Short mmCIF file of C-alpha atoms in Angstrom, two decimals:
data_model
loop_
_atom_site.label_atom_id
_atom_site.label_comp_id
_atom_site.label_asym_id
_atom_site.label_seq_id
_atom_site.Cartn_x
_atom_site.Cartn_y
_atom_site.Cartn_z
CA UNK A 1 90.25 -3.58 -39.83
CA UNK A 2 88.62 -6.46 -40.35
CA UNK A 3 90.45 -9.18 -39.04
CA UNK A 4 90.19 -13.03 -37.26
CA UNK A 5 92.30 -15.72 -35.90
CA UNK A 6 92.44 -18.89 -36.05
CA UNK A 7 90.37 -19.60 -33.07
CA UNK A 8 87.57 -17.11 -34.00
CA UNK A 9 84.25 -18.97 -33.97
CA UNK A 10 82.76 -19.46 -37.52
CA UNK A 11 79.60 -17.73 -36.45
CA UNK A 12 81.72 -14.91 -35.12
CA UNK A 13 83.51 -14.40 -38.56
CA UNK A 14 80.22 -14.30 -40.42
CA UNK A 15 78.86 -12.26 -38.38
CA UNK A 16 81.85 -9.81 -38.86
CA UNK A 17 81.89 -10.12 -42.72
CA UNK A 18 78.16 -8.87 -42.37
CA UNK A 19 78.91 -6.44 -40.11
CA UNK A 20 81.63 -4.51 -41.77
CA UNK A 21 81.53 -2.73 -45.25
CA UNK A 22 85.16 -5.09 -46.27
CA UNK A 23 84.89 -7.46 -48.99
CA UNK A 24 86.75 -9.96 -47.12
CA UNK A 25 88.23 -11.07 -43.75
CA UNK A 26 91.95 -11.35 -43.29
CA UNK A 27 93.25 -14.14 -41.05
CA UNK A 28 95.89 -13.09 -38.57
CA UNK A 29 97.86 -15.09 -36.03
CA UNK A 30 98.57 -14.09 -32.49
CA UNK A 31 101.08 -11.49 -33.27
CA UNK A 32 99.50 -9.71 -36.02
CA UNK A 33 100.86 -11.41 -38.96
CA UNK A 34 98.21 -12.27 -41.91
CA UNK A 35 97.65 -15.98 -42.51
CA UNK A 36 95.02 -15.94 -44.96
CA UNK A 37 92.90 -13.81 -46.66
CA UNK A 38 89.17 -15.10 -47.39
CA UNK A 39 87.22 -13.62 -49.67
CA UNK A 40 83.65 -13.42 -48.66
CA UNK A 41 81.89 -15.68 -50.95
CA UNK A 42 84.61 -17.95 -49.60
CA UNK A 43 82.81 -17.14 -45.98
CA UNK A 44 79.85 -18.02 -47.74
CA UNK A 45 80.92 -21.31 -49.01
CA UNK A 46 82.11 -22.17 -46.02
CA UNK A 47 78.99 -21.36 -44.53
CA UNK A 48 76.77 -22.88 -46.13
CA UNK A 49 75.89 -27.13 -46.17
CA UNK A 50 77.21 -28.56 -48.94
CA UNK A 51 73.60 -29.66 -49.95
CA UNK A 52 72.49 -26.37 -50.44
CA UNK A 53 75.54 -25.68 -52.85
CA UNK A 54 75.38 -29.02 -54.30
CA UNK A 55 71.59 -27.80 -55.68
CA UNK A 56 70.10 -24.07 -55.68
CA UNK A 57 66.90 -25.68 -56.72
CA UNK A 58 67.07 -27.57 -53.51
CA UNK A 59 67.84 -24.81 -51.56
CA UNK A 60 65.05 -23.46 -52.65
CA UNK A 61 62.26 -25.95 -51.26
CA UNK A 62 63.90 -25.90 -47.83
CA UNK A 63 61.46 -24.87 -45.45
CA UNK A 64 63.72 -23.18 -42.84
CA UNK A 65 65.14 -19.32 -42.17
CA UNK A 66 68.56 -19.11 -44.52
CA UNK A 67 69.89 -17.87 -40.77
CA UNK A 68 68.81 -21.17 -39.78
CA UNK A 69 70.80 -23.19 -42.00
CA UNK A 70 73.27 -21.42 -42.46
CA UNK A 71 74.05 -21.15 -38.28
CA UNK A 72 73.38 -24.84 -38.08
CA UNK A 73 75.78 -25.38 -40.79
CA UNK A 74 78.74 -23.76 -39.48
CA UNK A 75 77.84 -25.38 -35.90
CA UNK A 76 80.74 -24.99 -33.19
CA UNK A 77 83.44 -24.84 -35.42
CA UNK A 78 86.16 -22.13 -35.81
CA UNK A 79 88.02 -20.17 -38.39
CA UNK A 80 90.64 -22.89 -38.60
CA UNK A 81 87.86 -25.40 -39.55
CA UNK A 82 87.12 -23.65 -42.63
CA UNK A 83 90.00 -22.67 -43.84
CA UNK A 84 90.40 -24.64 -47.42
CA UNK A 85 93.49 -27.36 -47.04
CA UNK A 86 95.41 -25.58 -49.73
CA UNK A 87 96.27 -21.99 -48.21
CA UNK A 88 96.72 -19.89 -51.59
CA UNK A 89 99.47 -17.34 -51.72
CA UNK A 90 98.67 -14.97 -48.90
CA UNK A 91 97.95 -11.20 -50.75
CA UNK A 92 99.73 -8.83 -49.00
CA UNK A 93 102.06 -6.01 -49.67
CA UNK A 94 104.58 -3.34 -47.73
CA UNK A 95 103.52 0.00 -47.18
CA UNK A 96 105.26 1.43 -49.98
CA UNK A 97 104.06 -0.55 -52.76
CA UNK A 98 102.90 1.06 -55.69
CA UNK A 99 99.78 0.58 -56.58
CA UNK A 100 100.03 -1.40 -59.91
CA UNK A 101 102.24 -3.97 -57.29
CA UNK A 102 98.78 -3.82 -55.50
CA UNK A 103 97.10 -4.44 -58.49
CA UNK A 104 98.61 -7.28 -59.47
CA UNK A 105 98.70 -9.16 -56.36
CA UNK A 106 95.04 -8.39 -55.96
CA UNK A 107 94.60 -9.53 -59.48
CA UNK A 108 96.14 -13.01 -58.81
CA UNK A 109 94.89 -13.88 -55.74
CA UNK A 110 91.21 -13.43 -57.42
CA UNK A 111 90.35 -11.73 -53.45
CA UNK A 112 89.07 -7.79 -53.55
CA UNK A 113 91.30 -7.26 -50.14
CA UNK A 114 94.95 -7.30 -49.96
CA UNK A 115 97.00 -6.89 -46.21
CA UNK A 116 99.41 -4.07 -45.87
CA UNK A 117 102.17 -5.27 -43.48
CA UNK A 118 105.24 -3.86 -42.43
CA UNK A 119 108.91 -4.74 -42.02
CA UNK A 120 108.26 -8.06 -39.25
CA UNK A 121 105.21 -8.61 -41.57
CA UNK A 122 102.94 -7.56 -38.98
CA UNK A 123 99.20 -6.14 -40.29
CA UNK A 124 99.24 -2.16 -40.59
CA UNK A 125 96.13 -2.24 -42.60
CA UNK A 126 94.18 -3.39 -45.80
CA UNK A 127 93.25 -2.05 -49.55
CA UNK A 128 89.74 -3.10 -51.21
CA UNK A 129 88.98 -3.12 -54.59
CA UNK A 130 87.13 -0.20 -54.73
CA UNK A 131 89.39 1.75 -52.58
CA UNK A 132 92.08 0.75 -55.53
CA UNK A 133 89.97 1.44 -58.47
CA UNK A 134 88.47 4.40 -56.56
CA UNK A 135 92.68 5.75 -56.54
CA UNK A 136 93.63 4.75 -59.87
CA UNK A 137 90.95 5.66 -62.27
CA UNK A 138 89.18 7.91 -60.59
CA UNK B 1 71.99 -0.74 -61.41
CA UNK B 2 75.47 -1.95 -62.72
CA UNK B 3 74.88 -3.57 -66.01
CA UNK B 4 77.35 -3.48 -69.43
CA UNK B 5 76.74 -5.01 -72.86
CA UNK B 6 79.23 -6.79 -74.87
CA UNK B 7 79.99 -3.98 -76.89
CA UNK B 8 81.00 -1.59 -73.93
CA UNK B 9 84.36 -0.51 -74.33
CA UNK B 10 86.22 -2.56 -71.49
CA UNK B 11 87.73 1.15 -70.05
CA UNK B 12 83.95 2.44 -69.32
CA UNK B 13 83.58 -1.16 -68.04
CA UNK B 14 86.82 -0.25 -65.56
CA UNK B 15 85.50 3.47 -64.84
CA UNK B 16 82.06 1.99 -64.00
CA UNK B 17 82.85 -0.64 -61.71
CA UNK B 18 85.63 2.19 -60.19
CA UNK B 19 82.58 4.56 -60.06
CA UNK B 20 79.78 2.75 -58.55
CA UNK B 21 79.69 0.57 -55.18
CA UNK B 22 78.83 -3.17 -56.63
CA UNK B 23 81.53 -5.59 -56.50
CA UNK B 24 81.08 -6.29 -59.66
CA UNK B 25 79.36 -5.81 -63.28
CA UNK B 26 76.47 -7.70 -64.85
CA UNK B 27 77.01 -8.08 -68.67
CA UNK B 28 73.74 -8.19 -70.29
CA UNK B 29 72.02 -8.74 -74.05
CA UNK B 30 70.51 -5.71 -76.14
CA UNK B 31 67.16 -6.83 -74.58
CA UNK B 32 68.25 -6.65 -71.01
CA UNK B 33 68.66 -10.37 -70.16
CA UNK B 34 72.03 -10.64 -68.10
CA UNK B 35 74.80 -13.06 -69.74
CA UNK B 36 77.37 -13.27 -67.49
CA UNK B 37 78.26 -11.88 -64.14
CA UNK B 38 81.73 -10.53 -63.64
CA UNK B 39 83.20 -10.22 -60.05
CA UNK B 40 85.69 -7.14 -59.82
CA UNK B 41 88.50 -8.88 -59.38
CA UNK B 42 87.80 -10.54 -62.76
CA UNK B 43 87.67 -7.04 -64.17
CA UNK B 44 90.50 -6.23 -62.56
CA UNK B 45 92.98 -9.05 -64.13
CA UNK B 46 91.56 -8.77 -67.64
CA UNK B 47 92.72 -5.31 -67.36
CA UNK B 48 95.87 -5.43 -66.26
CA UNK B 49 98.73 -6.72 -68.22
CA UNK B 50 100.17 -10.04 -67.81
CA UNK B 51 103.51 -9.58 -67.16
CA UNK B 52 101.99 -7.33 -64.33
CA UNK B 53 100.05 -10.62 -62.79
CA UNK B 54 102.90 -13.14 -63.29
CA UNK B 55 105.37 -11.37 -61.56
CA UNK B 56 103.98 -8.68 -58.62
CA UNK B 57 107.86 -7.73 -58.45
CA UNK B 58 108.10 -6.88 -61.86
CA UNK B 59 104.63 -4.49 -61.37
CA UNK B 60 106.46 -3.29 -58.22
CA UNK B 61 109.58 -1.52 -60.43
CA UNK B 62 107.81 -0.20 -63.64
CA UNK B 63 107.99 3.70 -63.30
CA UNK B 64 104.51 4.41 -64.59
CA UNK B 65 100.88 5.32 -63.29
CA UNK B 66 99.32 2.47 -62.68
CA UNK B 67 96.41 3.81 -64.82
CA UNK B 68 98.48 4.64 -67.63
CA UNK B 69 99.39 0.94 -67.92
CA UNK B 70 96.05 -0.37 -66.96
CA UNK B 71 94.75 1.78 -69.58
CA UNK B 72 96.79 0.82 -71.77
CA UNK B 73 96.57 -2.67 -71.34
CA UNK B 74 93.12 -2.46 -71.84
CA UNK B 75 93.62 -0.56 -75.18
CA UNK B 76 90.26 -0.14 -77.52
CA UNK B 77 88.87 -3.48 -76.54
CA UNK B 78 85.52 -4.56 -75.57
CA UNK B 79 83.82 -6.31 -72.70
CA UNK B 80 83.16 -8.70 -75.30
CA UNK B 81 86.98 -9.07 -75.87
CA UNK B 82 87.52 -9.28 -72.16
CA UNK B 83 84.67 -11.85 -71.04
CA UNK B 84 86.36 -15.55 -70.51
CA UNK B 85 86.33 -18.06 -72.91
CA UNK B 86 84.69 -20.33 -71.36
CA UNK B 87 81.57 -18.92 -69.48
CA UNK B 88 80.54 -20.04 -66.08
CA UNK B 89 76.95 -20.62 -64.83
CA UNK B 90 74.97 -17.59 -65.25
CA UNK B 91 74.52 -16.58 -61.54
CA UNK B 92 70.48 -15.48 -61.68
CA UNK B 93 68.04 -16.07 -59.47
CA UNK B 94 63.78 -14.83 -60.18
CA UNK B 95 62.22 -12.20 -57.48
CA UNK B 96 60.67 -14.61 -55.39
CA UNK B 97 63.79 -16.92 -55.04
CA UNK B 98 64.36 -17.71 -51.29
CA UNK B 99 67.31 -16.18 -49.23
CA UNK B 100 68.95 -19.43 -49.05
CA UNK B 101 68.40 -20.29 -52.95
CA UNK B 102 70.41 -16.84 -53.48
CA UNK B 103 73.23 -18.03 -51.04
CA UNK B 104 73.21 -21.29 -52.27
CA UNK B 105 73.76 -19.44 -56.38
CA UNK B 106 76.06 -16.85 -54.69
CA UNK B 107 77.98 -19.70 -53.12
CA UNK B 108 78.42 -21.26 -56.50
CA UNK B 109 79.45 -18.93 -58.51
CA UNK B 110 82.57 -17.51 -56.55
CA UNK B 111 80.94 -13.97 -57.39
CA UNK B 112 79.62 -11.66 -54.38
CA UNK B 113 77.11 -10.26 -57.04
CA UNK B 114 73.85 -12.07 -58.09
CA UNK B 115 71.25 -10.77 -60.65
CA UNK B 116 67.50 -11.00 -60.26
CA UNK B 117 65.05 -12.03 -63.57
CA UNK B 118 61.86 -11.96 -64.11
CA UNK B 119 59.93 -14.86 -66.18
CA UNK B 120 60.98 -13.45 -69.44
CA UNK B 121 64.94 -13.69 -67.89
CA UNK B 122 65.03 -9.85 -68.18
CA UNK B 123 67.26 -8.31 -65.78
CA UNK B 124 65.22 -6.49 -63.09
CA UNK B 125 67.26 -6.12 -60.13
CA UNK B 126 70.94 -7.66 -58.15
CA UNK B 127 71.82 -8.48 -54.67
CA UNK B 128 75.04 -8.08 -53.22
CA UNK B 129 76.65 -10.30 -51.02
CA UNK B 130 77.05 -7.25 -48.35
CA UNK B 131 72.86 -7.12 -49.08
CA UNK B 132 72.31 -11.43 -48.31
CA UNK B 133 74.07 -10.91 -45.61
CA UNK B 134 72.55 -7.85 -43.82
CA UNK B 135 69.39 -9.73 -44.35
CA UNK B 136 70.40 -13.44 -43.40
CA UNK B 137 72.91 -12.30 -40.77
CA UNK B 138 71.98 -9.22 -38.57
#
């Protein structure tokens, strides 16, 4: 599962998104209880300076490795630093949800990856998009 | 490659983005030129009912397949019928664009799927956000 804390370094975390086959990363905190869930164009975003968002065309001219950049953007900081200021509504949902519950709270938290948790709320494991699609029209 | 048109019915739309490994579907004109760029989550809530997106709880008790009501919700529409009123930046880049110019466009658009033109803005290719970062990351 593909998950971080708060203290995760940046790097770390994007490293991990492009690591793993998981739309996503899912924040925990030190007992196993989802924070966050960050979608990974979110990573991205993150990621990247904001002068390269600000301007593709920009972006574009920049004589440097994207790995460049984009290492020297995130710099020292952690997970924590880039989380946005306004935590959306954490997706998650118990182990016996159905799946049109999963559907819809996948739907409105606009993220492909939704935390199963149990009873104390503690992580059990996670449901993509396609792994939802793949069960329900498939 | 994942591409629709406007007149795909919206449940091949579904079936295709269930059936295929892209986290998303590129909408594109009868000559091939991509309009719009739909992350799967996008597919995902203009599918599902919304009584099923306001209220996760209310998903969580209906006693029916979730396809049956996705399905249904969907009815005999079209991707045209689906796509959002207001349409965002076309998220394209050309075949020699720079790894950071496609971050930077990924970035943008909120959508882990980016399609590649050539000069005439004919659809010839996409890159996944899973593909940037294999490249840029590891």
């Amino acid at each position: 599962m593909s998950t971080v804390v708060e203290s995760t370094p940046a790097r770390e975390a994007a490293r991990l998104l492009a690591a793993q086959d998981l739309p996503g990363l899912i924040v925990v905190d030190a007992t196993g209880r989802p924070l966050t869930v960050l979608a990974g164009t979110q990573v991205l975003r993150m990621a990247l300076p904001s002068y390269c968002q600000d301007d593709p065309a920009l972006a574009r001219v920049i004589d440097e490795a994207a790995a460049d950049v984009i290492l020297a953007g995130i710099g020292e900081r952690t997970v924590a630093d880039l989380l946005p200021k306004n935590r959306p509504e954490l997706p998650a949902v118990s182990g016996d949800a159905t799946l049109l519950e999963v559907a819809s709270v996948m739907a409105r938290s606009n993220v492909p990856l939704v935390a199963v948790v149990d009873s104390a709320r503690v992580m059990t494991g996670a449901i993509t998009l396609d792994g939802l699609l793949d069960r329900v029209l498939l």
